[in-house]
Coordinates of C-alpha atoms in Angstrom, one line a residue:
M1 CA -31.3 -23.7 -2.6
S2 CA -28.5 -25.9 -3.4
T3 CA -25.8 -26.7 -0.9
V4 CA -22.1 -27.6 -1.7
E5 CA -19.1 -28.9 0.5
T6 CA -17.1 -25.6 1.4
T7 CA -15.1 -24.5 4.2
A8 CA -16.4 -20.9 4.2
K9 CA -18.5 -21.0 7.3
P10 CA -20.0 -17.6 8.4
R11 CA -17.9 -16.3 11.4
R12 CA -19.0 -14.6 14.2
W13 CA -18.7 -10.6 14.4
Y14 CA -15.8 -11.0 16.9
K15 CA -13.8 -13.2 14.9
S16 CA -13.7 -10.7 12.1
L17 CA -10.0 -9.4 11.3
F18 CA -11.7 -5.9 10.8
V19 CA -13.4 -5.9 14.1
Q20 CA -10.0 -6.9 15.9
V21 CA -8.0 -4.4 14.3
L22 CA -10.4 -1.6 15.1
I23 CA -10.4 -2.6 18.8
G24 CA -6.6 -2.9 18.8
I25 CA -6.6 0.6 17.3
V26 CA -9.2 2.1 19.7
A27 CA -7.3 0.6 22.5
G28 CA -4.0 2.0 21.2
I29 CA -5.3 5.3 20.8
T30 CA -6.8 5.3 24.6
T31 CA -3.6 3.9 25.9
G32 CA -1.7 6.7 24.2
I33 CA -3.7 9.4 25.6
V34 CA -4.2 8.0 29.2
F35 CA -0.8 6.6 29.6
P36 CA 1.7 8.3 27.2
G37 CA 4.5 7.1 29.4
L38 CA 3.7 3.7 28.1
A39 CA 4.2 4.7 24.3
D40 CA 7.8 3.8 23.8
H41 CA 7.1 0.3 25.4
C42 CA 4.3 -0.4 22.9
R43 CA 6.3 0.4 19.8
P44 CA 8.2 -3.2 19.5
L45 CA 4.6 -4.7 19.1
G46 CA 3.8 -2.5 16.1
E47 CA 7.4 -2.8 14.7
G48 CA 7.6 -6.5 15.3
F49 CA 4.5 -7.1 13.3
I50 CA 5.7 -5.1 10.3
K51 CA 9.0 -6.9 10.4
L52 CA 7.3 -10.3 10.4
I53 CA 5.2 -9.2 7.2
K54 CA 8.3 -7.7 5.5
M55 CA 10.1 -11.2 6.0
V56 CA 7.7 -12.7 3.5
V57 CA 7.2 -9.8 1.2
A58 CA 10.3 -10.5 -1.2
P59 CA 9.6 -14.4 -1.8
L60 CA 6.0 -13.4 -2.3
I61 CA 6.7 -10.9 -5.0
F62 CA 9.1 -13.4 -6.7
L63 CA 6.7 -16.1 -6.8
V64 CA 3.7 -13.9 -7.8
I65 CA 5.7 -12.6 -10.7
V66 CA 7.2 -15.6 -11.6
T67 CA 3.9 -17.5 -11.7
G68 CA 2.2 -14.7 -13.5
I69 CA 4.8 -14.1 -16.2
A70 CA 5.0 -18.0 -16.7
K71 CA 1.4 -17.9 -17.7
V72 CA 1.5 -14.8 -19.9
G73 CA 4.9 -15.9 -21.8
S74 CA 5.3 -12.7 -23.9
M75 CA 7.8 -10.1 -23.3
K76 CA 5.7 -7.9 -25.5
A77 CA 2.9 -8.0 -22.9
L78 CA 5.4 -7.4 -20.0
G79 CA 6.5 -4.3 -21.8
Q80 CA 3.0 -3.1 -22.3
I81 CA 2.2 -3.7 -18.6
G82 CA 5.3 -2.0 -17.4
G83 CA 5.2 0.7 -19.7
K84 CA 1.4 1.6 -19.3
A85 CA 1.8 1.4 -15.5
L86 CA 4.7 3.9 -15.4
L87 CA 2.7 6.1 -17.7
W88 CA -0.2 6.1 -15.2
F89 CA 2.0 6.5 -12.2
M90 CA 3.4 9.5 -13.7
G91 CA 0.0 11.1 -14.4
A92 CA -1.1 10.4 -10.9
T93 CA 1.7 11.8 -9.1
T94 CA 1.7 15.0 -11.4
C95 CA -1.9 15.4 -10.5
A96 CA -1.4 14.9 -7.0
L97 CA 1.4 17.4 -6.8
G98 CA -0.7 19.8 -8.5
L99 CA -3.4 19.5 -6.2
G100 CA -1.2 20.1 -3.1
L101 CA 0.3 23.2 -4.6
L102 CA -3.3 24.5 -5.4
V103 CA -4.7 23.7 -1.7
G104 CA -1.5 25.4 -0.4
N105 CA -2.4 28.5 -2.5
L106 CA -6.0 28.5 -1.3
V107 CA -5.7 27.7 2.2
H108 CA -2.3 29.2 3.2
P109 CA -1.9 27.0 6.2
G110 CA 1.3 28.4 7.1
H111 CA 0.3 32.1 7.0
G112 CA 0.8 34.2 10.1
L113 CA 3.3 31.9 11.7
N114 CA 6.3 34.2 11.1
I115 CA 9.0 31.5 12.1
D116 CA 12.6 32.6 12.2
P117 CA 14.5 29.5 10.7
A118 CA 17.6 30.7 12.6
T119 CA 15.8 29.7 15.9
L120 CA 15.1 26.1 14.9
D121 CA 17.0 23.2 16.2
T122 CA 17.6 20.7 13.4
T123 CA 19.5 18.1 15.5
A124 CA 16.3 16.1 15.5
L125 CA 15.9 16.6 11.8
D126 CA 19.4 15.2 11.2
E127 CA 18.6 12.1 13.4
K128 CA 15.4 11.5 11.5
T129 CA 17.3 11.5 8.1
H130 CA 20.5 10.0 9.1
G131 CA 22.4 11.9 6.6
A132 CA 20.7 10.1 3.9
H133 CA 19.9 11.7 0.5
L134 CA 17.9 11.0 -2.6
P135 CA 19.8 9.4 -5.3
G136 CA 20.5 10.8 -8.7
G137 CA 18.8 9.4 -11.9
V138 CA 21.8 7.3 -12.6
D139 CA 22.4 6.2 -9.1
F140 CA 18.6 5.2 -8.9
V141 CA 18.9 3.3 -12.0
M142 CA 22.0 1.3 -10.9
N143 CA 20.6 0.7 -7.6
I144 CA 17.7 -1.4 -9.1
I145 CA 20.5 -4.0 -10.2
P146 CA 21.2 -6.1 -7.1
T147 CA 24.9 -6.6 -6.2
S148 CA 23.6 -10.3 -5.9
V149 CA 20.3 -12.1 -6.0
F150 CA 20.6 -13.0 -2.3
D151 CA 21.7 -9.4 -1.2
A152 CA 18.3 -8.3 -3.0
F153 CA 16.3 -10.6 -1.1
A154 CA 18.2 -10.1 2.3
Q155 CA 18.2 -6.2 2.0
N156 CA 14.0 -6.7 1.0
S157 CA 14.6 -4.3 -2.0
L158 CA 11.5 -4.3 -3.8
L159 CA 12.8 -3.1 -7.1
Q160 CA 15.7 -5.5 -7.1
V161 CA 13.6 -8.3 -6.3
L162 CA 11.2 -7.2 -9.0
L163 CA 14.0 -7.2 -11.6
F164 CA 15.4 -10.8 -10.9
S165 CA 11.8 -12.0 -10.6
V166 CA 11.0 -10.7 -14.1
L167 CA 14.0 -12.2 -15.6
F168 CA 13.4 -15.6 -13.9
G169 CA 9.8 -15.6 -15.2
V170 CA 10.7 -14.6 -18.7
A171 CA 13.6 -17.3 -18.8
L172 CA 11.0 -20.0 -17.4
A173 CA 8.5 -19.0 -19.9
S174 CA 10.8 -19.2 -22.8
Y175 CA 11.0 -22.9 -22.2
S176 CA 7.4 -23.0 -23.3
E177 CA 6.1 -26.5 -23.5
S178 CA 9.7 -28.0 -23.0
A179 CA 9.7 -26.5 -19.4
P180 CA 9.6 -29.2 -16.6
P181 CA 6.1 -28.9 -15.2
I182 CA 7.5 -30.1 -11.7
L183 CA 9.3 -26.8 -11.4
M184 CA 6.2 -24.7 -12.2
D185 CA 4.3 -26.8 -9.6
V186 CA 7.1 -26.3 -6.9
I187 CA 6.8 -22.5 -7.6
D188 CA 2.9 -22.5 -7.4
Q189 CA 2.9 -24.6 -4.2
A190 CA 5.4 -22.4 -2.7
L191 CA 3.3 -19.3 -3.2
H192 CA 0.5 -21.1 -1.3
V193 CA 2.8 -21.7 1.5
I194 CA 3.9 -18.2 1.7
F195 CA 0.2 -17.0 1.8
R196 CA -0.4 -19.6 4.3
I197 CA 2.4 -17.9 6.6
V198 CA 0.8 -14.7 6.0
G199 CA -2.4 -16.1 7.5
Y200 CA -0.6 -17.0 10.5
I201 CA 1.1 -13.7 10.9
M202 CA -2.3 -11.8 10.4
Y203 CA -3.3 -13.4 13.9
L204 CA -0.9 -10.9 15.3
A205 CA -2.3 -7.7 13.4
P206 CA -4.6 -6.3 16.4
L207 CA -1.7 -6.5 18.6
G208 CA 0.5 -4.7 16.0
A209 CA -2.2 -2.1 15.4
F210 CA -2.5 -1.6 19.0
G211 CA 1.3 -1.0 19.7
A212 CA 1.8 1.2 16.6
M213 CA -1.1 3.5 17.4
A214 CA -0.4 3.7 21.3
F215 CA 3.3 4.8 20.2
T216 CA 2.1 7.3 17.6
V217 CA -0.6 8.9 20.0
G218 CA 1.6 8.8 23.1
N219 CA 4.6 10.7 21.3
Y220 CA 2.9 12.7 18.4
G221 CA -0.8 13.3 19.7
A222 CA -2.8 16.2 21.0
G223 CA 0.0 18.9 21.1
S224 CA 1.0 18.6 17.5
L225 CA -2.6 18.6 16.4
K226 CA -3.2 22.1 17.8
S227 CA -0.1 23.4 16.5
F228 CA -0.5 22.2 12.8
G229 CA -4.2 22.0 12.8
I230 CA -4.8 23.8 9.5
L231 CA -1.9 22.1 7.8
I232 CA -3.3 18.5 8.9
L233 CA -6.9 19.6 7.7
A234 CA -5.6 20.8 4.5
C235 CA -3.6 17.5 3.8
Y236 CA -6.7 15.4 4.6
G237 CA -9.0 17.5 2.5
A238 CA -6.6 17.6 -0.3
A239 CA -6.3 13.8 0.0
L240 CA -10.0 13.5 -0.1
V241 CA -10.5 15.5 -3.2
F242 CA -7.8 13.7 -5.0
I243 CA -9.4 10.2 -3.9
I244 CA -12.9 11.3 -5.3
G245 CA -11.4 12.4 -8.5
L246 CA -9.4 9.3 -9.1
S247 CA -12.2 7.3 -8.1
L248 CA -14.3 8.8 -10.9
V249 CA -11.9 8.7 -13.4
V250 CA -11.1 4.8 -12.7
K251 CA -14.9 4.4 -12.6
L252 CA -15.1 5.7 -16.2
L253 CA -12.0 3.7 -17.5
T254 CA -12.7 0.1 -15.6
G255 CA -16.3 0.3 -14.0
V256 CA -14.7 -0.4 -10.6
N257 CA -16.3 1.2 -7.8
A258 CA -13.7 2.5 -5.4
W259 CA -16.0 2.7 -2.4
K260 CA -17.1 -1.2 -3.0
F261 CA -13.4 -2.0 -3.5
V262 CA -12.6 -0.3 -0.1
K263 CA -15.3 -2.0 1.5
Y264 CA -14.1 -5.4 -0.1
C265 CA -10.5 -4.7 1.3
R266 CA -11.6 -3.1 4.6
E267 CA -9.5 -5.1 6.7
E268 CA -6.3 -4.4 4.9
F269 CA -7.1 -0.6 4.7
M270 CA -8.0 -0.6 8.5
L271 CA -4.7 -2.5 9.3
A272 CA -2.6 -0.2 7.0
L273 CA -4.0 2.8 8.8
G274 CA -3.5 1.4 12.5
T275 CA 0.1 0.3 11.8
G276 CA 1.0 3.5 9.7
S277 CA 2.3 0.9 7.0
S278 CA 1.1 0.0 3.6
E279 CA 3.7 -2.6 3.4
A280 CA 2.1 -4.4 6.3
V281 CA -0.7 -5.4 4.0
M282 CA 1.0 -5.9 0.8
P283 CA 0.7 -9.7 0.6
R284 CA -3.1 -9.7 1.5
I285 CA -3.7 -6.9 -1.1
I286 CA -1.9 -8.9 -3.7
K287 CA -4.2 -11.9 -3.0
K288 CA -7.5 -9.8 -2.9
L289 CA -6.6 -8.1 -6.4
D290 CA -6.1 -11.5 -7.8
N291 CA -9.3 -12.6 -6.4
A292 CA -11.1 -9.5 -7.9
G293 CA -10.3 -10.4 -11.3
C294 CA -7.0 -8.6 -12.1
D295 CA -4.4 -11.1 -13.8
R296 CA -1.8 -12.3 -11.6
A297 CA 1.2 -11.0 -13.9
V298 CA -0.4 -7.5 -13.7
V299 CA -0.7 -7.5 -9.9
G300 CA 2.7 -8.9 -9.5
L301 CA 4.2 -6.1 -11.7
V302 CA 2.1 -3.1 -10.6
V303 CA 1.7 -3.4 -7.0
P304 CA 5.5 -3.5 -5.8
T305 CA 6.6 -1.0 -8.7
G306 CA 3.7 1.4 -7.3
Y307 CA 5.3 1.0 -3.8
S308 CA 8.2 3.0 -5.3
F309 CA 6.7 5.1 -8.2
N310 CA 3.1 5.9 -7.4
L311 CA 3.0 7.3 -3.8
D312 CA 0.0 9.8 -4.3
G313 CA -0.5 10.5 -0.8
A314 CA 3.1 11.5 -0.3
A315 CA 3.2 13.5 -3.3
I316 CA 0.2 15.6 -2.1
Y317 CA 2.0 15.9 1.5
L318 CA 5.1 17.1 0.0
S319 CA 4.0 19.8 -2.5
L320 CA 1.5 21.1 0.3
A321 CA 4.2 20.9 2.9
M322 CA 6.6 23.2 0.8
M323 CA 4.0 25.9 0.6
F324 CA 3.5 25.7 4.3
L325 CA 7.1 26.1 5.0
A326 CA 7.5 29.0 2.6
Q327 CA 4.3 30.7 4.1
A328 CA 5.6 29.9 7.8
V329 CA 8.8 31.9 7.0
G330 CA 7.2 34.6 5.3
V331 CA 8.3 33.8 1.7
D332 CA 5.8 34.1 -1.3
L333 CA 6.7 31.6 -3.9
S334 CA 6.3 32.7 -7.4
L335 CA 4.4 30.6 -10.1
G336 CA 7.8 29.8 -11.5
E337 CA 9.2 28.7 -8.2
Q338 CA 6.0 26.4 -7.6
I339 CA 6.4 24.9 -11.1
T340 CA 9.9 24.2 -10.3
I341 CA 9.1 22.6 -6.9
M342 CA 6.7 20.4 -8.8
G343 CA 9.1 19.2 -11.4
I344 CA 11.8 18.5 -8.7
L345 CA 9.2 16.5 -6.6
I346 CA 8.2 14.6 -9.5
L347 CA 11.5 13.2 -10.0
S348 CA 12.7 13.0 -6.5
S349 CA 9.4 11.3 -5.2
K350 CA 10.4 8.2 -7.2
G351 CA 13.4 7.7 -5.2
M352 CA 11.9 8.0 -1.9
A353 CA 11.2 4.2 -1.1
G354 CA 14.0 2.8 1.4
V355 CA 15.5 6.1 2.4
P356 CA 15.4 6.9 6.0
G357 CA 13.2 10.2 6.7
S358 CA 12.4 10.1 2.9
A359 CA 9.9 12.8 3.2
F360 CA 12.2 15.1 5.1
V361 CA 15.2 14.3 2.6
A362 CA 13.0 15.3 -0.3
L363 CA 11.7 18.4 1.3
S364 CA 15.2 19.4 2.2
A365 CA 16.6 18.7 -1.2
T366 CA 13.8 20.7 -3.0
A367 CA 14.3 23.5 -0.5
A368 CA 18.0 23.6 -1.3
A369 CA 17.1 23.5 -5.1
I370 CA 15.1 26.5 -5.1
G371 CA 16.9 28.5 -2.6
A372 CA 13.6 30.5 -1.6
F373 CA 14.1 29.7 2.0
P374 CA 16.5 28.1 4.5
V375 CA 16.5 24.3 4.6
A376 CA 16.3 24.3 8.3
A377 CA 12.7 25.4 8.0
V378 CA 11.9 21.8 7.2
A379 CA 12.6 21.0 10.9
L380 CA 9.3 22.7 11.6
L381 CA 7.3 19.8 10.2
L382 CA 8.9 17.2 12.9
G383 CA 6.0 17.3 15.2
A384 CA 3.3 17.1 12.3
D385 CA 4.7 14.4 10.1
R386 CA 3.6 11.5 12.0
L387 CA 0.2 12.5 11.9
M388 CA 0.1 12.6 8.2
D389 CA 0.7 8.9 8.1
S390 CA -3.0 7.8 7.9
M391 CA -3.5 10.0 5.0
R392 CA -0.3 9.1 3.2
V393 CA -1.0 5.4 3.7
F394 CA -4.6 5.3 2.6
T395 CA -4.1 7.3 -0.5
N396 CA -0.9 5.6 -1.5
L397 CA -2.5 2.3 -1.1
L398 CA -5.8 3.1 -2.5
G399 CA -4.0 4.8 -5.5
N400 CA -1.8 1.5 -6.2
C401 CA -4.9 -0.8 -6.1
L402 CA -6.9 1.3 -8.7
A403 CA -3.8 1.8 -10.9
T404 CA -3.6 -2.2 -10.9
F405 CA -7.3 -2.3 -12.2
V406 CA -6.6 0.6 -14.7
V407 CA -3.5 -1.3 -16.1
A408 CA -5.3 -4.7 -16.0
K409 CA -8.0 -3.1 -18.1
W410 CA -5.9 -1.3 -20.5
V411 CA -4.0 -4.4 -21.5
G412 CA -6.9 -6.7 -21.7
M413 CA -6.1 -8.6 -18.5
L414 CA -8.9 -7.8 -16.3
D415 CA -11.7 -10.3 -15.7
T416 CA -14.7 -7.9 -15.5
D417 CA -17.1 -10.6 -14.8
K418 CA -15.3 -11.8 -11.6
M419 CA -14.5 -8.3 -10.6
H420 CA -18.3 -7.4 -10.5
A421 CA -19.1 -10.8 -9.0
V422 CA -16.8 -10.0 -5.9
L423 CA -17.2 -6.2 -5.6
D424 CA -20.7 -5.6 -6.7
R425 CA -22.4 -8.7 -5.6
G426 CA -20.3 -9.3 -2.5
I427 CA -19.4 -12.9 -3.8
V428 CA -16.7 -14.4 -1.6
P429 CA -14.0 -16.5 -3.6
D430 CA -13.2 -19.8 -1.7
D431 CA -9.6 -19.1 -0.9
P432 CA -7.5 -22.2 0.0
D433 CA -4.9 -20.2 1.6
D434 CA -7.4 -18.6 4.0
V435 CA -6.2 -20.0 7.5
A436 CA -9.5 -19.4 9.2
S437 CA -11.5 -21.2 6.1
H438 CA -9.1 -23.9 5.8
P439 CA -7.5 -24.5 8.9
H440 CA -4.5 -26.8 9.8
P441 CA -5.4 -30.4 9.9
G442 CA -6.8 -31.3 13.3
H443 CA -8.4 -28.1 13.6
E444 CA -11.4 -28.5 11.5
T445 CA -13.9 -28.2 14.0
D446 CA -15.3 -24.9 12.7
T447 CA -15.8 -26.1 9.1
A448 CA -19.1 -27.6 7.5
P449 CA -21.2 -27.8 4.5
V450 CA -22.9 -24.4 4.2
E451 CA -25.9 -23.1 2.0
L452 CA -24.9 -21.2 -0.8
T453 CA -26.0 -17.6 -0.4
K454 CA -25.1 -14.2 -2.0
T455 CA -22.1 -13.9 0.4
S456 CA -20.9 -17.6 0.7
R457 CA -21.1 -18.9 -3.0
P458 CA -17.6 -19.2 -4.7
V459 CA -17.0 -16.9 -7.6
E460 CA -16.4 -19.9 -10.1
A461 CA -20.0 -21.2 -9.1
E462 CA -21.4 -17.6 -9.8
L463 CA -19.9 -17.3 -13.0
A464 CA -21.0 -20.8 -13.9
V465 CA -24.6 -20.0 -13.1
R466 CA -24.4 -16.8 -15.2
N467 CA -22.7 -18.4 -18.3
A468 CA -25.3 -21.5 -18.2

């Protein structure tokens, strides 16, 4: 068996980010249960970590999209990617909303509660939403256009950054061979620098997961589980059914095994669950999808767009929550009213990103639109909403990742050989941006030549062997 110079030395189990985050989550849950008074003190740990990640998300999206588009160099190809991504998002969201309504009709999670909305205190609901409202169609489109480029980056508005990135990438690609190669080299090197910064931030991931989980359990723990047990089980059960169905469809379309992909990205999914935020893992997910055979242009366009347009977990929760609220106040929704709810949520769920308390705003707007029960009933969900985060985050994240594979396959920009090498045979790509495998100069003591094995051979070497 041959050997090669590589920095991908096998790490001990306790150096695995997955293990470290898992320990952080367990410690956070224990702290939240045993010392609930410390919950608020732990909150800055989780929020600080997420803020550090968000700090690099906007420049990362810009650099990924620009480098990807510059390589594609075709407006027609970009239009196909965007159009097919939106078409897939619309279909997935519709199915998720329909499933939520179906489960609500079958399980009746709010039946027998007999709540009088007049007795509910909506003060906490107002504090949660800060008086925000979902933008209308025209406002939503206009909000995609930034006041200035710098404002888009300063506000961390993903769709605004996406718009400028596409324009910049197209303009750069239009120069074709006359484009100065130095500029592309600078942009490409800047992308590696951003990924390296993400690697440094990830050292704090276990601490962030600990703080976020301790705060969640300490403030929203056992009491809410008892009060909303049926609703929570219904939401998680519906999400499981959706994930299984989606995985089967994606398997037929692309050959991607969803379970193997989750295993491949187990560190990112565990961190997303621990922090309750899918944005916390966006940079690493972009890198993982790129390494798994999805073209960078597809990843750069689909992932950030999906964070606004493809919220499958949120869609399941919103439709099921509407059924719960109606049943809790003793209202039987007709088929027509349920179809109306579905139509309203299809549109309103696309404008949720960036709105404070977006789930409550969407529910309040939908309840007001159908007029079947008082809007005040939405305050019932204040105790249960945070406990749905794990379901929403996992389903949203997996849905966006699988959508990236589907769109890449759809437009002929999926390297299936590389995908199977990574997901099916466990080949680990040698990633120059991995801080652990490629440490800072002066800290190379843990690196050494290693023997090629199933789990250490670079993808490029594996493919070269297969093609020989």
